[in-house]
Coordinates of C-alpha atoms and ligand atoms in Angstrom, one line a residue:
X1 CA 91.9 51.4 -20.7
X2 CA 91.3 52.1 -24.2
X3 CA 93.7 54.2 -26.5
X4 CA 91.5 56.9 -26.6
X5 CA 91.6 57.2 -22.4
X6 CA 95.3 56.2 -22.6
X7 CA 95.9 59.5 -24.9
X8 CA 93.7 61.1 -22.1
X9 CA 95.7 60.2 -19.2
X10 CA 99.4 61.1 -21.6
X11 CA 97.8 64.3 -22.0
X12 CA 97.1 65.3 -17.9
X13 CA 100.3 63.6 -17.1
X14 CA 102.5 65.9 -19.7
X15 CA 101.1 68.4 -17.9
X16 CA 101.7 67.0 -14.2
X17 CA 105.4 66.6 -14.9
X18 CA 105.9 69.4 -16.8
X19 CA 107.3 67.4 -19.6
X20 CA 107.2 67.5 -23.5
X21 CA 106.9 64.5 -25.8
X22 CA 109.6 64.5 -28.9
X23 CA 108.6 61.9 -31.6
X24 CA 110.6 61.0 -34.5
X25 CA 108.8 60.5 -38.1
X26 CA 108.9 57.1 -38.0
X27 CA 106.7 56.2 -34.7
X28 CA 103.3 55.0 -35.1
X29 CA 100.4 57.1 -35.3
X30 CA 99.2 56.7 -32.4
X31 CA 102.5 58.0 -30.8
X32 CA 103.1 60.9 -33.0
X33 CA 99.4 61.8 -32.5
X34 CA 100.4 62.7 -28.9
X35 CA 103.5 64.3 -29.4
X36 CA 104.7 67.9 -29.1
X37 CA 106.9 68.0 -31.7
X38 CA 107.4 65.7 -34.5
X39 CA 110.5 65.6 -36.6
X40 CA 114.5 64.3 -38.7
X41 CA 116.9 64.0 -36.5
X42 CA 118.0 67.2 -37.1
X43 CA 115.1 69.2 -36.2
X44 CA 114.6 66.7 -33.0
X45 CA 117.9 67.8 -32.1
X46 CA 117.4 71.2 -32.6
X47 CA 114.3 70.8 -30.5
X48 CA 116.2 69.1 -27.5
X49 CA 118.2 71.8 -27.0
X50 CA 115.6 74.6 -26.7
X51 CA 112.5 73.2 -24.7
X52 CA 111.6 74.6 -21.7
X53 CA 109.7 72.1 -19.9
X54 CA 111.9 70.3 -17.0
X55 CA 111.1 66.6 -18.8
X56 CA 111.7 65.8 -22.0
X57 CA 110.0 62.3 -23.0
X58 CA 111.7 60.8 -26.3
X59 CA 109.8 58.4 -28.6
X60 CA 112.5 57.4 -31.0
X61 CA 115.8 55.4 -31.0
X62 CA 118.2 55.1 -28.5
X63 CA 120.6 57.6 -29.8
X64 CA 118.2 59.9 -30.3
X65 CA 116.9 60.2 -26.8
X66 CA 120.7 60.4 -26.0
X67 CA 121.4 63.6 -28.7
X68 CA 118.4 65.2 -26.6
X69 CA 120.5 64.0 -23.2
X70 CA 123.6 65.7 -24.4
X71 CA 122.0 68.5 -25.6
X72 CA 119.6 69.2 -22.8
X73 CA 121.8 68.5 -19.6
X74 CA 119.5 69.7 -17.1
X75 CA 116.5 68.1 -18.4
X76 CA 115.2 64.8 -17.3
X77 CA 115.3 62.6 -20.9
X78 CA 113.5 59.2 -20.7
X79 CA 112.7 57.0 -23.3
X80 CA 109.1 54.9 -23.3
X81 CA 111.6 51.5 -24.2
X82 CA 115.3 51.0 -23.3
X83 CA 115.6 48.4 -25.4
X84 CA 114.9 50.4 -28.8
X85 CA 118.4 50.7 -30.4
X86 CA 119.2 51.4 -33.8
X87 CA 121.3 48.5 -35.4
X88 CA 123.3 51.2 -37.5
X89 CA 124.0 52.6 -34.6
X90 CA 125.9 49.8 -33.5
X91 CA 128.0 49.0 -36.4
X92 CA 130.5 50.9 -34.9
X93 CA 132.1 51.1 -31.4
X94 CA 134.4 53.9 -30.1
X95 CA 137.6 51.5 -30.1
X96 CA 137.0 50.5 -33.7
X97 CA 136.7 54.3 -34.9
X98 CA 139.8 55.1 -32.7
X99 CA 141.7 52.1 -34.6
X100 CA 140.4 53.2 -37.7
X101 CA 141.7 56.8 -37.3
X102 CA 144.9 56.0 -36.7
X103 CA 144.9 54.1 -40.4
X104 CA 144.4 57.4 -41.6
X105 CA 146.0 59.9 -40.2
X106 CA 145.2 63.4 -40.3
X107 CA 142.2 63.0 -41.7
X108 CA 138.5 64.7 -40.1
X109 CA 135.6 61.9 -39.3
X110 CA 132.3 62.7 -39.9
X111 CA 129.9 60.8 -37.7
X112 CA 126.2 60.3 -38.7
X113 CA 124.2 61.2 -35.7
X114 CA 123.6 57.2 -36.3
X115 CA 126.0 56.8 -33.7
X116 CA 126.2 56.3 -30.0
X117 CA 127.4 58.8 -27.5
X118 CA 130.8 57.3 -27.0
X119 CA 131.7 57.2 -30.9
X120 CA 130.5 60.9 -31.7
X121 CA 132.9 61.7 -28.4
X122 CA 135.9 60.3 -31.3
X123 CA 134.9 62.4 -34.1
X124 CA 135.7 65.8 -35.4
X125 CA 131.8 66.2 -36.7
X126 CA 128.3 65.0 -36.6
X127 CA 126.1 65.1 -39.9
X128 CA 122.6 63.8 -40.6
X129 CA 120.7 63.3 -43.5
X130 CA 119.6 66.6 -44.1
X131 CA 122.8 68.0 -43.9
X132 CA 125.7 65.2 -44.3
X133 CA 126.6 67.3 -47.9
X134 CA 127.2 70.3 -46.0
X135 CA 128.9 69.5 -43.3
X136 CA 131.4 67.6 -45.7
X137 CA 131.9 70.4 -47.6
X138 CA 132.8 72.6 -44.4
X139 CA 135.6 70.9 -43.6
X140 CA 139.0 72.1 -44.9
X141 CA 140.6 69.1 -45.7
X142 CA 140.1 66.4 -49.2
X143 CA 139.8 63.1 -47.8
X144 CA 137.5 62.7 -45.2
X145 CA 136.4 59.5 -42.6
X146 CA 132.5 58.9 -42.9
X147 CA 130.9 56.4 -40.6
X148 CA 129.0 54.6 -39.9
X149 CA 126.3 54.9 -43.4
X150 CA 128.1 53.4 -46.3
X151 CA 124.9 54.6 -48.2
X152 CA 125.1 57.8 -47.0
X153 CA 128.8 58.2 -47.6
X154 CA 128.3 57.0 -51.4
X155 CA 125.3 59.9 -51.5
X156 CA 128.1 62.2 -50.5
X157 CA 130.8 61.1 -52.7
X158 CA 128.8 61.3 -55.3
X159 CA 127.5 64.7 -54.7
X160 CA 131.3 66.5 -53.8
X161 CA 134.8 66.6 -55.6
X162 CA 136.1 65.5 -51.6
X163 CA 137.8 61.8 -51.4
X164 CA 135.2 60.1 -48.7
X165 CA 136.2 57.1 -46.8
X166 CA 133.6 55.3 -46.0
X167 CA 132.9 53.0 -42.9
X168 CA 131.0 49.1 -43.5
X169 CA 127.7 50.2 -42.1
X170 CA 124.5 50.1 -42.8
X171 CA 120.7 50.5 -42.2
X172 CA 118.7 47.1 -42.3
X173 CA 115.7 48.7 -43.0
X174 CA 116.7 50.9 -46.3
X175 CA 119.1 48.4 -47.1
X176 CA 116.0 46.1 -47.8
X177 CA 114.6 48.4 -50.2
X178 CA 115.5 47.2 -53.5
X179 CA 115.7 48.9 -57.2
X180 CA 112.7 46.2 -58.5
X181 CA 110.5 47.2 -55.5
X182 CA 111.0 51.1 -56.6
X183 CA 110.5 49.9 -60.4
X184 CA 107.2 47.8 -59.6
X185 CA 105.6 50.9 -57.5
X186 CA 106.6 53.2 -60.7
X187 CA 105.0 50.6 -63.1
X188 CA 102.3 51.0 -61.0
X189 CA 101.7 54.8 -60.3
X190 CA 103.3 56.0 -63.4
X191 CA 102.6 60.2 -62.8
X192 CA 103.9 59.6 -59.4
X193 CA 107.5 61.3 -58.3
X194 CA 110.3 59.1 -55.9
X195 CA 111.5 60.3 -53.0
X196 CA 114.0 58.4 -51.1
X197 CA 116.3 58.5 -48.5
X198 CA 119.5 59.1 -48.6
X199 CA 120.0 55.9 -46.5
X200 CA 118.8 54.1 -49.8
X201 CA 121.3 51.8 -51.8
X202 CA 122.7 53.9 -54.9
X203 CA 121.0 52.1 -57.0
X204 CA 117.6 52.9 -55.7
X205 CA 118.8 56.2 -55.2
X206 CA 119.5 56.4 -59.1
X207 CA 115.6 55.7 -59.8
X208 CA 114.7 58.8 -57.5
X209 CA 113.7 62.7 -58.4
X210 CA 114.6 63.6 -55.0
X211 CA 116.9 62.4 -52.1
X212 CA 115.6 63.8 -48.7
X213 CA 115.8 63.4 -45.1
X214 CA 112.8 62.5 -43.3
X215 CA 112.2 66.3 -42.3
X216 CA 112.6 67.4 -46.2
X217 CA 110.0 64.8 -47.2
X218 CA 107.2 66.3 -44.7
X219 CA 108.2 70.3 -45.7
X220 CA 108.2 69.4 -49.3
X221 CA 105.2 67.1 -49.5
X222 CA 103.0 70.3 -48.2
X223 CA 104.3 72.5 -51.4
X224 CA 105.3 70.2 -54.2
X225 CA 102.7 70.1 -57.0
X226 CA 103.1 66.5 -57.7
X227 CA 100.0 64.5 -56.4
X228 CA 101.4 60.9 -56.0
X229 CA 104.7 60.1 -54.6
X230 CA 106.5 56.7 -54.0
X231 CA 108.5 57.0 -50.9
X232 CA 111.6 54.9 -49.9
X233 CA 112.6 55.0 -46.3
X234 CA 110.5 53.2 -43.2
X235 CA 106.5 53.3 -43.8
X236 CA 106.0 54.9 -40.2
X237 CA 106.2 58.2 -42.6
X238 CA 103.3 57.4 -44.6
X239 CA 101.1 58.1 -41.6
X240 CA 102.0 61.4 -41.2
X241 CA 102.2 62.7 -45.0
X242 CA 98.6 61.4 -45.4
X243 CA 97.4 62.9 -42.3
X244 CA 99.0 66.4 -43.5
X245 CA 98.1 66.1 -47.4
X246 CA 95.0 64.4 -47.1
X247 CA 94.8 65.6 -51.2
X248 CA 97.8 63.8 -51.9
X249 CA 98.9 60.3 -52.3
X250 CA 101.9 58.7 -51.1
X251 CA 102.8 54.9 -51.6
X252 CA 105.2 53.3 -49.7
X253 CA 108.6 52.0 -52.4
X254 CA 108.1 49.0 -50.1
X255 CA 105.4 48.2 -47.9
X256 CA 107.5 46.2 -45.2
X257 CA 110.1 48.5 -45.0
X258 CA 109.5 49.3 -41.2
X259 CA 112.0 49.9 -38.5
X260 CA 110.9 47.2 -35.5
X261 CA 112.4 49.0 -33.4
X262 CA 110.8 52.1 -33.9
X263 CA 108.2 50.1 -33.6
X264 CA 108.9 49.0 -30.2
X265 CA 107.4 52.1 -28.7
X266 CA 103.6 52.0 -27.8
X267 CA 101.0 54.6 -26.5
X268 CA 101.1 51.9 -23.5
X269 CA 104.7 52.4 -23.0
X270 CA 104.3 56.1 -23.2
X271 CA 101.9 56.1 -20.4
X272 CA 103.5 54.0 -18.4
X273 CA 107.1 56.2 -19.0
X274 CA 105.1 59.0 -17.4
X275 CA 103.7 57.7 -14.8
X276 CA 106.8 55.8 -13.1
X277 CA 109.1 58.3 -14.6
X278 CA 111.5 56.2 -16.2
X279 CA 113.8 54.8 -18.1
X280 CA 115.8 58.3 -17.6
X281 CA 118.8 58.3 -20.7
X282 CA 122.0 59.5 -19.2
X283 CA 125.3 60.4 -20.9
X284 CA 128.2 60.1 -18.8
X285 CA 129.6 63.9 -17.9
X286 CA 133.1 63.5 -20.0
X287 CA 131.8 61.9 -23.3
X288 CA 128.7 64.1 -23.3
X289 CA 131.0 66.9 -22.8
X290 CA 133.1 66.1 -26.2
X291 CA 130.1 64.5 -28.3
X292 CA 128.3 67.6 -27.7
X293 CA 131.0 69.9 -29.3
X294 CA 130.6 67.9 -32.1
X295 CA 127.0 67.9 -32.3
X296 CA 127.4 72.1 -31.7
X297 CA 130.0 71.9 -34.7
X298 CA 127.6 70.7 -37.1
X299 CA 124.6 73.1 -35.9
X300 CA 127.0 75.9 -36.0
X301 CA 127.7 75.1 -39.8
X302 CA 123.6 74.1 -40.5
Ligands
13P401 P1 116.1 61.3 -40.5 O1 117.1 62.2 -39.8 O2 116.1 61.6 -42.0 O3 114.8 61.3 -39.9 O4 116.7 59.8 -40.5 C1 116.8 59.1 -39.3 C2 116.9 57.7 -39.5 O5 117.1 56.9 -38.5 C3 116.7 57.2 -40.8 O6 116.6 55.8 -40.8
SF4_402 FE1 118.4 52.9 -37.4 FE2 117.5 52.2 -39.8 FE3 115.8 52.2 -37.8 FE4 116.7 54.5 -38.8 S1 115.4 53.0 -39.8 S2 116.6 54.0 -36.6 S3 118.8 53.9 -39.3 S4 117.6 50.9 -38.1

């Protein structure tokens, strides 16, 4: 089967099982080009917990597709590729947070929704990148536990008057993206703006006019009158900014910065996700139950 045919067959199927396809920003084309609903984590989130169809198919990291689990209980959530985790994700396991409370006493933790379901079960909060400033600034207390972005938790220290202690973690992918990559690409498109993410070392950060979440880039891009932007977080994005500005021009800060395992997921692998019906995510009843109140907790605030 071709792709074109493959895109076919998704289409009839989605409509066989009922089911809706959730995509994050960073898939590949092909794969957002089928999707229902493309988005941050946030608004994927967000999403999760208000479609109607019975089957919710999730192109996107593994605790993604288990946000959508926990907020969607009594919808069937697969993912197209088990095997696509995020390793931020897994900088941090629920013993180690649970240790690492009890160094600091007293003190709220924040939890990136960069986390798996059994370490946002241990925290007081869930933040992402569109929102990780407000939700700190909710909280009634000074000092405050961030995990697991160290990036993240520096964007947010540097942006509020609260103490933040940050956790060792970090994404590979924006980790990679370095100061003299952003510098080259502004030597090179010098009327363009820089947008990065908030994922981005500080010092790249320092080089940009905005700091977004991967949502913010794809509202903004449609209004902003700037015609060229450099844009640091994983290329996957690209495909979509071009597609919706086909005026505009957005160069990636660094060419290679892709997430492989994003990357994992293929149209094939959709196809074949509906068609068998698998691999179903499921949250075990007692940790969804307490990772959800603090997913709730920072939608309530958002
Ligand atoms: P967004 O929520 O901004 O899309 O970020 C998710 C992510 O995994 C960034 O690497
Ligand atoms: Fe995780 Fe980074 Fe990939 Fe986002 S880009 S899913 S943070 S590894």
């Amino acid at each position: 089967m071709d792709k074109q045919a493959i895109a076919a067959r998704i289409l009839e199927l989605k409509k066989d099982r009922n089911a809706t396809i959730l995509a994050h920003n960073y898939q590949i084309g092909e794969v957002q080009d089928v999707a229902d609903f493309l988005g941050d984590s946030l608004g994927l989130s967000i999403k999760a917990a208000q479609v109607e169809e019975d089957v919710i198919l999730f192109c996107g990291v593994h605790f993604m597709a288990e946000t959508a689990a926990i907020l969607a209980p009594d919808k069937t959530v697969l993912t197209p590729e088990p095997e696509a985790g995020c390793p931020m994700a897994d900088m941090i396991e629920a013993d180690e947070l649970i240790r690492w409370k009890k160094d600091y006493p007293g003190r709220p933790v924040v939890c990136y929704v960069n986390t798996t379901a059994a370490v946002k079960a241990e925290c007081d909060i869930c933040c992402t990148s569109s929102n990780a400033l407000d939700v700190v600034e909710s909280l009634d207390a000074e000092e405050i536990l961030f995990a697991p972005d160290k990036n993240l938790a520096g964007y947010v220290a540097r942006n509020t008057s609260k103490t933040i202690i940050p956790w060792d973690g970090y994404c590979y992918v924006h980790n990679n993206i370095h100061a003299r990559d952003v510098r080259e690409k502004m030597e090179r498109y010098p009327a363009a703006e820089v947008w990065v993410h908030p994922e981005c070392r500080p010092e790249v950060i320092d080089l940009a006019h905005r700091v977004l979440s991967t949502g913010k880039m794809i509202s903004e891009a449609r209004t902003t009158p700037s015609q060229e932007i450099i844009i640091g977080t994983e290329s996957g994005i690209i495909y979509r900014l071009q597609k919706e500005n086909p005026s505009k021009l957005f160069y990636p800060a660094k060419e290679l910065a892709l997430c492989a395992n994003m990357k994992k997921i293929t149209l094939r692998k959709v196809l074949h996700s509906l068609e068998n019906m698998e691999y179903e995510v499921k949250v075990a009843p007692d940790v969804s139950r307490r990772a959800r109140g603090a997913i709730e907790r920072m939608t309530q605030i958002t």
